[in-house]
Amino acid sequence: MFFKIQPVSFFHIDTDGELAFGCENQAMEPEQIRRRVKKSVIDLHLEALTGRNIFELSGGEKQQIACGSVYAANPKVYVLDEPSSNLDVKAVLHLRQILQRLKQEGNTIVIAEHRLYYLVELADRFVYMDNSTIAQCFSSKELLQMPNELRQALGLRIPDLSKVETTVSEYKESNNAMEITDLICKRNKKEILSVHRLSIPKHAVIAVIGKNGAGKSTFAECISGLQKCSGQIITQGHLCKPKERVRRSFLVMQDVNRQLFCDSVLEEITMGSSNSNPDEAKELLDLMNLSSLADKHPASLSGGQKQRVTICAAIYAKKKWLFYDEPTSGLDYDGMQHFADLLKMNQDKTEFSFVITHDMELVMSGCTHVLHLEKGKLKEFYRIDGSTQTRLRQFFLCEEREEIVN
Ligand SMILES: Nc1ncnc2c1ncn2[C@@H]1O[C@H](COP(=O)(O)OP(=O)(O)OP(=O)(O)O)[C@@H](O)[C@H]1O
Ligand SMILES: [Mg+2]
């Protein structure tokens, strides 16, 4: 028996029901189901997520419930489809611990994944697929010793995060800023975001970072006018009300399936846009390696292809404020690098680009500033330069690792 984790497919609207779903399907006795669910909650640290409405969870929290549901069902073979996408660094390392334990218990684990760093020294074999066939196999050692040029030519992500190189992205200081004051968002009477004062310089590409549930997606939805909130957002001395913010913004959602509506990829990119230059749409498709898919139905594409289509739609729409929520969660090395290049190419044309991400490689290669949220509050905002790179590295590596040990 095997289970596949694909977090978009939930069967219940509450987390407790979802955790028990796999056990119920195996017709386990109620007492056994309770035991299995309890074990899953304890082993996977899901205490804070029990008794919740699934629709009120953040992307990473949903992913954790999907893992918990499968773990509770106790299969012998696990098939995991990008289980780390949407997870923060700590949650990824925790996932690694769980996989290690499952492996030691004699289970079989098959993982389709772009992020390789947490699987090194854990997976027995790395099977590289190309054009629907198995092209090569690697061991962890071979992967770690592979020259960068070869790895990148194969489209593989870095296997050791501590070796991610930082390039300080060009940025000309600008006085025009977005001034955010007393931004507060409440859901079910609970305050989930509160930013007292923040000034974001024009033409910045801002990496919005923070743990799962920190309030990153909520921040993007509030600024883009899609989420009800209080507070003021002022640009060039002008108070931007929600309707105007919606007009200025394009949000690439964390779950891109929610914003694909058309019958073809090309239509998807041009739909509803005031831009009427189809050549530009074709150029974007070319840049994102999607030309051969222009006539395909978006629903027939892979997760990473769908993500790239929505990114193209965002750029084509020529909106001044762009929000990308986890844009590279399903992208290989090439896809991530193309997206980073696109961010740079559009930097001058866009007033503000917000990139919500857990992807260290992307932040290091495509962003100019960091906005760090913690528990719904602004922790810090800074320009990525020689003096702040260490802080950023610590967030993605050390700081989080220390926490998992404790
Ligand atoms: N409708 C809601 N009612 C109650 N709480 C909610 C609701 N929507 C979101 N939340 C909570 O608000 C917090 C912030 O959610 P948000 O989606 O902004 O997090 P995030 O930083 O984007 O996380 P992730 O990295 O997992 O995507 C989470 O703890 C989430 O559970
Ligand atoms: Mg989110």
Coordinates of C-alpha atoms and ligand atoms in Angstrom, one line a residue:
M1 CA 0.0 0.0 0.0
F2 CA 1.3 3.5 -0.8
F3 CA 0.2 7.0 -0.2
K4 CA 1.0 10.0 -2.3
I5 CA 1.3 13.5 -0.8
Q6 CA -0.2 16.1 -3.0
P7 CA -1.3 18.9 -0.6
V8 CA -3.9 20.5 -2.9
S9 CA -6.2 17.5 -2.6
F10 CA -8.0 17.7 0.8
F11 CA -11.0 15.6 1.6
H12 CA -12.2 17.4 4.8
I13 CA -12.6 21.0 5.8
D14 CA -11.2 20.5 9.3
T15 CA -7.7 19.4 10.1
D16 CA -8.7 16.6 12.6
G17 CA -10.9 14.9 9.9
E18 CA -8.1 15.2 7.4
L19 CA -5.5 13.6 9.7
A20 CA -7.8 10.7 10.2
F21 CA -8.9 10.3 6.6
G22 CA -6.3 7.7 5.5
C23 CA -6.9 5.6 8.6
E24 CA -10.6 5.6 8.1
N25 CA -10.2 4.5 4.5
Q26 CA -8.4 1.4 5.8
A27 CA -11.3 0.7 8.1
M28 CA -9.2 0.9 11.2
E29 CA -11.0 0.6 14.6
P30 CA -11.9 4.1 16.1
E31 CA -9.4 3.6 19.0
Q32 CA -6.6 2.7 16.6
I33 CA -7.4 5.8 14.5
R34 CA -7.3 8.0 17.6
R35 CA -3.9 6.5 18.5
R36 CA -2.5 6.9 15.0
V37 CA -3.6 10.5 14.7
K38 CA -2.2 11.4 18.1
K39 CA 1.1 9.9 17.2
S40 CA 1.2 11.8 14.0
V41 CA 0.4 15.1 15.8
I42 CA 3.2 14.5 18.3
D43 CA 5.8 13.2 15.9
L44 CA 5.2 15.9 13.3
H45 CA 4.7 18.7 15.9
L46 CA 1.2 19.5 14.6
E47 CA -0.3 20.6 17.9
A48 CA -1.0 24.2 16.8
L49 CA -2.8 23.0 13.7
T50 CA -5.3 20.6 15.3
G51 CA -9.0 21.6 15.4
R52 CA -8.5 24.2 12.6
N53 CA -10.4 24.9 9.4
I54 CA -8.3 23.8 6.5
F55 CA -9.2 26.9 4.5
E56 CA -7.8 29.1 7.2
L57 CA -4.3 27.6 7.1
S58 CA -1.3 29.1 5.4
G59 CA 0.3 27.2 2.4
G60 CA 3.0 25.6 4.5
E61 CA 0.5 24.7 7.3
K62 CA -1.6 22.9 4.7
Q63 CA 1.5 21.0 3.5
Q64 CA 2.2 19.9 7.1
I65 CA -1.3 18.6 7.5
A66 CA -1.0 16.7 4.2
C67 CA 2.2 15.0 5.5
G68 CA 0.5 14.3 8.9
S69 CA -2.5 12.6 7.2
V70 CA -0.3 10.3 5.3
Y71 CA 2.0 9.5 8.3
A72 CA -1.1 8.6 10.4
A73 CA -2.2 6.1 7.8
N74 CA 1.1 4.3 8.3
P75 CA 1.8 3.0 4.8
K76 CA 4.8 0.9 3.8
V77 CA 5.5 2.8 0.6
Y78 CA 5.5 6.6 0.6
V79 CA 5.4 8.5 -2.7
L80 CA 6.0 12.2 -2.1
D81 CA 5.5 14.8 -4.7
E82 CA 7.6 17.9 -3.8
P83 CA 6.8 17.6 -0.1
S84 CA 9.2 20.5 0.7
S85 CA 7.5 23.1 -1.5
N86 CA 5.9 25.8 0.7
L87 CA 7.8 24.6 3.8
D88 CA 10.1 26.9 5.8
V89 CA 13.7 25.9 6.5
K90 CA 12.8 24.5 10.0
A91 CA 9.9 22.5 8.6
V92 CA 12.1 21.1 5.8
L93 CA 14.7 19.9 8.3
H94 CA 12.0 18.4 10.4
L95 CA 10.6 16.6 7.3
R96 CA 14.1 15.2 6.8
Q97 CA 14.1 13.8 10.3
I98 CA 10.7 12.1 9.7
L99 CA 11.9 10.6 6.4
Q100 CA 15.1 9.4 8.2
R101 CA 12.9 7.6 10.8
L102 CA 10.6 6.1 8.2
K103 CA 13.6 4.8 6.3
Q104 CA 15.1 3.3 9.4
E105 CA 11.8 1.5 10.1
G106 CA 12.1 -0.2 6.7
N107 CA 9.7 1.8 4.6
T108 CA 10.2 2.6 0.9
I109 CA 10.2 6.2 0.1
V110 CA 10.1 7.7 -3.4
I111 CA 10.3 11.5 -3.6
A112 CA 9.9 13.8 -6.7
E113 CA 11.8 16.9 -5.7
H114 CA 13.7 20.0 -6.9
R115 CA 15.2 20.9 -3.6
L116 CA 18.0 18.4 -3.1
Y117 CA 19.8 19.8 -0.1
Y118 CA 17.7 18.1 2.5
L119 CA 17.8 14.7 0.7
V120 CA 21.6 14.5 0.5
E121 CA 23.0 11.7 2.7
L122 CA 19.4 10.5 3.2
A123 CA 18.4 9.2 -0.2
D124 CA 20.1 6.0 -1.4
R125 CA 19.8 7.0 -5.0
F126 CA 19.0 10.1 -7.0
V127 CA 17.3 9.2 -10.3
Y128 CA 17.5 11.9 -12.9
M129 CA 14.6 11.9 -15.4
D130 CA 14.7 13.6 -18.7
N131 CA 11.9 13.6 -21.3
S132 CA 9.9 10.9 -19.5
T133 CA 12.9 8.5 -19.2
I134 CA 15.5 7.7 -16.5
A135 CA 18.6 9.3 -17.9
Q136 CA 21.1 9.0 -15.1
C137 CA 21.5 7.9 -11.5
F138 CA 23.6 9.5 -8.8
S139 CA 24.7 8.8 -5.3
S140 CA 24.8 11.6 -2.7
K141 CA 28.6 11.8 -3.0
E142 CA 28.4 12.1 -6.8
L143 CA 25.8 14.9 -6.4
L144 CA 27.9 16.8 -3.9
Q145 CA 31.1 16.5 -6.0
M146 CA 29.4 17.4 -9.3
P147 CA 30.9 20.5 -10.8
N148 CA 28.5 23.5 -10.8
E149 CA 28.5 23.9 -14.6
L150 CA 27.4 20.3 -15.1
R151 CA 24.8 20.4 -12.3
Q152 CA 23.3 23.6 -13.7
A153 CA 23.3 22.2 -17.3
L154 CA 21.2 19.3 -15.9
G155 CA 18.9 21.9 -14.3
L156 CA 19.6 20.6 -10.8
R157 CA 19.3 22.8 -7.6
I158 CA 22.3 23.1 -5.3
P159 CA 22.8 20.1 -3.0
D160 CA 24.5 22.1 -0.3
L161 CA 22.9 25.4 0.7
S162 CA 26.0 26.7 2.5
K163 CA 27.6 27.0 -1.0
V164 CA 24.9 29.3 -2.5
E165 CA 26.8 32.2 -4.0
T166 CA 25.5 35.7 -3.3
T167 CA 25.4 38.3 -6.0
V168 CA 24.5 41.8 -4.8
S169 CA 21.8 42.8 -7.2
E170 CA 22.1 46.3 -8.7
Y171 CA 19.9 48.9 -7.1
K172 CA 19.9 52.7 -7.6
E173 CA 18.7 54.4 -4.4
S174 CA 15.3 56.1 -5.0
N175 CA 13.6 58.6 -2.7
N176 CA 10.1 57.6 -3.9
A177 CA 8.8 55.0 -1.5
M178 CA 5.8 53.2 -0.4
E179 CA 5.0 54.3 3.1
I180 CA 3.0 51.7 5.1
T181 CA 1.5 52.9 8.4
D182 CA -0.4 50.9 11.0
L183 CA -1.3 48.1 8.7
I184 CA -3.5 45.6 10.6
C185 CA -5.3 42.5 9.4
K186 CA -7.6 40.5 11.5
R187 CA -9.2 37.1 10.7
N188 CA -11.9 35.6 13.0
K189 CA -11.2 38.5 15.4
K190 CA -7.6 37.4 15.7
E191 CA -4.8 39.8 14.6
I192 CA -2.7 37.9 12.1
L193 CA -0.7 40.9 10.7
S194 CA 0.4 44.1 12.2
V195 CA 3.0 46.4 10.6
H196 CA 3.4 49.6 12.4
R197 CA 5.7 51.6 10.1
L198 CA 7.6 50.6 6.9
S199 CA 9.1 52.5 4.0
I200 CA 9.8 50.5 0.8
P201 CA 12.0 52.2 -1.8
K202 CA 10.8 52.3 -5.4
H203 CA 12.1 49.7 -7.9
A204 CA 13.2 47.4 -5.1
V205 CA 12.8 43.7 -5.5
I206 CA 11.8 42.6 -2.0
A207 CA 12.2 39.1 -0.7
V208 CA 9.5 38.6 1.9
I209 CA 10.8 35.9 4.2
G210 CA 9.6 34.3 7.4
K211 CA 8.5 31.0 8.8
N212 CA 5.3 29.2 7.8
G213 CA 2.3 31.1 9.1
A214 CA 4.4 34.3 9.7
G215 CA 1.9 36.4 7.6
K216 CA 3.7 36.7 4.3
S217 CA 0.8 35.8 2.0
T218 CA -1.5 38.0 4.2
F219 CA 0.9 40.9 3.8
A220 CA 0.8 40.5 0.0
E221 CA -3.0 40.3 -0.1
C222 CA -3.4 43.4 2.1
I223 CA -1.0 45.6 0.1
S224 CA -2.5 44.4 -3.2
G225 CA -6.0 45.4 -1.9
L226 CA -7.3 41.8 -2.0
Q227 CA -7.6 41.4 1.8
K228 CA -9.5 43.7 4.1
C229 CA -7.2 45.5 6.5
S230 CA -6.8 48.9 8.3
G231 CA -4.0 51.3 8.0
Q232 CA -2.5 53.6 5.3
I233 CA -0.5 53.0 2.2
I234 CA 0.9 56.1 0.6
T235 CA 3.0 56.4 -2.6
Q236 CA 4.2 59.8 -3.9
G237 CA 2.2 61.6 -1.3
H238 CA -1.0 59.9 -2.5
L239 CA -3.1 57.7 -0.2
C240 CA -3.8 54.4 -2.1
K241 CA -7.2 53.0 -1.2
P242 CA -7.9 49.2 -1.7
K243 CA -9.6 49.7 -5.1
E244 CA -6.7 51.6 -6.5
R245 CA -4.2 49.1 -5.1
V246 CA -6.1 46.3 -6.8
R247 CA -5.8 48.3 -10.1
R248 CA -2.1 48.7 -9.7
S249 CA -1.3 45.1 -8.6
F250 CA -0.9 41.6 -10.0
L251 CA -0.6 38.7 -7.5
V252 CA 0.9 35.3 -8.6
M253 CA -0.8 33.2 -6.0
Q254 CA 0.8 30.5 -3.8
D255 CA -1.5 28.0 -5.4
V256 CA -1.4 28.9 -9.1
N257 CA -4.3 26.5 -9.9
R258 CA -6.6 29.1 -8.5
Q259 CA -5.8 31.6 -11.2
L260 CA -5.7 29.6 -14.4
F261 CA -9.0 30.0 -16.4
C262 CA -8.3 29.9 -20.2
D263 CA -8.2 27.2 -22.8
S264 CA -4.6 27.8 -23.9
V265 CA -1.4 29.1 -22.4
L266 CA -1.1 32.1 -24.8
E267 CA -4.7 33.1 -23.9
E268 CA -3.9 32.7 -20.2
I269 CA -1.1 35.3 -20.5
T270 CA -3.0 37.9 -22.6
M271 CA -6.5 37.5 -21.0
G272 CA -7.9 40.7 -19.5
S273 CA -4.7 42.7 -20.0
S274 CA -4.6 46.2 -21.4
N275 CA -1.4 45.2 -23.2
S276 CA -2.3 44.2 -26.7
N277 CA 1.0 43.2 -28.1
P278 CA 1.0 39.5 -28.7
D279 CA 4.6 39.5 -29.8
E280 CA 5.6 40.5 -26.2
A281 CA 3.6 37.5 -24.9
K282 CA 5.5 35.2 -27.3
E283 CA 8.8 36.7 -26.2
L284 CA 8.0 36.1 -22.6
L285 CA 7.0 32.5 -23.4
D286 CA 10.3 32.1 -25.1
L287 CA 12.2 33.5 -22.1
M288 CA 10.5 31.2 -19.7
N289 CA 11.0 28.2 -22.0
L290 CA 7.3 27.7 -22.7
S291 CA 7.0 28.4 -26.4
S292 CA 6.3 24.8 -27.3
L293 CA 3.3 24.9 -24.9
A294 CA 1.6 28.0 -26.2
D295 CA -1.4 26.2 -27.5
K296 CA -1.7 23.6 -24.7
H297 CA -4.5 23.7 -22.1
P298 CA -3.0 25.2 -18.8
A299 CA -4.6 22.4 -16.8
S300 CA -2.5 19.8 -18.7
L301 CA 0.8 21.4 -17.6
S302 CA 3.1 20.4 -14.8
G303 CA 3.2 22.4 -11.6
G304 CA 6.4 24.2 -12.5
Q305 CA 5.1 25.0 -16.0
K306 CA 1.8 26.4 -14.6
Q307 CA 3.9 28.6 -12.2
R308 CA 5.9 30.0 -15.2
V309 CA 2.7 30.7 -17.2
T310 CA 1.3 32.8 -14.3
I311 CA 4.7 34.6 -13.9
C312 CA 4.5 35.5 -17.7
A313 CA 0.9 36.7 -17.2
A314 CA 2.0 39.0 -14.4
I315 CA 4.8 40.6 -16.4
Y316 CA 2.7 40.9 -19.5
A317 CA 0.0 42.7 -17.6
K318 CA 2.5 45.6 -17.0
K319 CA 1.1 46.3 -13.5
K320 CA 3.2 48.6 -11.3
W321 CA 3.1 46.5 -8.2
L322 CA 3.9 42.8 -8.6
F323 CA 3.5 40.1 -5.9
Y324 CA 4.9 36.6 -6.4
D325 CA 3.8 34.1 -3.7
E326 CA 6.3 31.2 -3.7
P327 CA 7.0 31.6 -7.4
T328 CA 9.8 29.0 -7.5
S329 CA 8.4 26.2 -5.3
G330 CA 8.0 23.9 -8.3
L331 CA 10.9 25.2 -10.5
D332 CA 14.2 23.5 -11.4
Y333 CA 17.5 25.4 -11.5
D334 CA 16.8 26.9 -15.0
G335 CA 13.3 28.0 -14.1
M336 CA 14.5 29.7 -11.0
Q337 CA 17.4 31.4 -12.8
H338 CA 15.1 32.6 -15.6
F339 CA 12.7 34.0 -13.1
A340 CA 15.6 35.8 -11.3
D341 CA 16.7 37.3 -14.7
L342 CA 13.1 38.4 -15.4
L343 CA 13.0 40.2 -12.0
K344 CA 16.1 42.1 -12.9
M345 CA 14.9 42.9 -16.5
N346 CA 11.7 44.3 -15.2
Q347 CA 13.1 46.1 -12.2
D348 CA 13.0 49.6 -13.7
K349 CA 9.6 49.1 -15.3
T350 CA 8.0 47.9 -12.0
E351 CA 7.5 50.2 -9.0
F352 CA 7.6 47.4 -6.4
S353 CA 8.2 43.7 -6.8
F354 CA 7.5 41.5 -3.7
V355 CA 8.8 37.9 -3.8
I356 CA 7.4 35.8 -1.0
T357 CA 9.8 32.9 -0.8
H358 CA 11.6 30.1 1.2
D359 CA 14.0 29.7 -1.7
M360 CA 17.5 30.8 -0.6
E361 CA 19.0 30.5 -4.2
L362 CA 16.3 32.8 -5.5
V363 CA 16.8 35.5 -2.8
M364 CA 20.5 35.4 -3.3
S365 CA 20.3 35.8 -7.1
G366 CA 17.3 38.0 -7.8
C367 CA 16.3 40.2 -4.8
T368 CA 17.6 43.6 -3.7
H369 CA 15.9 43.9 -0.2
V370 CA 14.6 41.6 2.5
L371 CA 11.4 42.1 4.5
H372 CA 11.5 39.6 7.3
L373 CA 8.1 38.9 9.0
E374 CA 7.8 37.0 12.3
K375 CA 4.5 36.0 13.9
G376 CA 2.6 38.6 12.0
K377 CA 5.0 41.4 12.8
L378 CA 7.9 43.1 10.9
K379 CA 11.1 41.8 12.3
E380 CA 13.4 43.7 10.0
F381 CA 13.8 45.3 6.5
Y382 CA 17.1 45.7 4.9
R383 CA 19.0 46.1 1.6
I384 CA 21.0 42.9 0.6
D385 CA 24.6 44.0 0.5
G386 CA 28.0 42.9 1.7
S387 CA 27.2 43.7 5.4
T388 CA 23.7 42.0 5.5
Q389 CA 24.4 38.9 3.6
T390 CA 25.6 37.1 6.7
R391 CA 22.3 37.9 8.4
L392 CA 20.4 36.5 5.5
R393 CA 22.5 33.3 5.4
Q394 CA 21.9 32.8 9.1
F395 CA 18.2 32.9 8.5
F396 CA 18.4 30.3 5.8
L397 CA 21.0 28.1 7.5
C398 CA 22.3 28.5 11.0
E399 CA 19.5 30.2 13.0
E400 CA 16.9 27.7 11.9
R401 CA 19.2 24.7 12.4
E402 CA 19.9 25.7 15.9
E403 CA 16.2 25.8 16.6
I404 CA 15.6 22.3 15.3
V405 CA 18.3 20.9 17.6
N406 CA 16.7 22.4 20.7
Ligands
LIG1 N1 -9.2 33.0 7.8 C1 -8.3 32.8 8.7 N2 -8.7 32.7 10.0 C2 -7.8 32.5 11.0 N3 -6.5 32.4 10.8 C3 -6.0 32.6 9.6 C4 -6.9 32.8 8.5 N4 -6.1 32.9 7.3 C5 -4.8 32.7 7.7 N5 -4.8 32.6 9.0 C6 -3.6 32.4 9.8 O1 -2.8 33.5 9.7 C7 -1.4 33.2 9.7 C8 -0.7 33.8 8.5 O2 -1.1 33.2 7.3 P1 -0.3 33.4 6.0 O3 -1.0 32.6 4.9 O4 -0.2 34.9 5.7 O5 1.1 32.8 6.3 P2 2.5 32.7 5.4 O6 3.6 33.5 6.1 O7 2.1 33.0 4.0 O8 2.8 31.2 5.6 P3 3.3 30.0 4.5 O9 4.8 30.2 4.5 O10 3.0 28.8 5.2 O11 2.6 30.2 3.2 C9 -1.3 31.6 9.7 O12 -1.0 31.2 11.0 C10 -2.7 31.2 9.3 O13 -3.1 30.0 10.0
MG2 MG 1.9 31.9 2.3

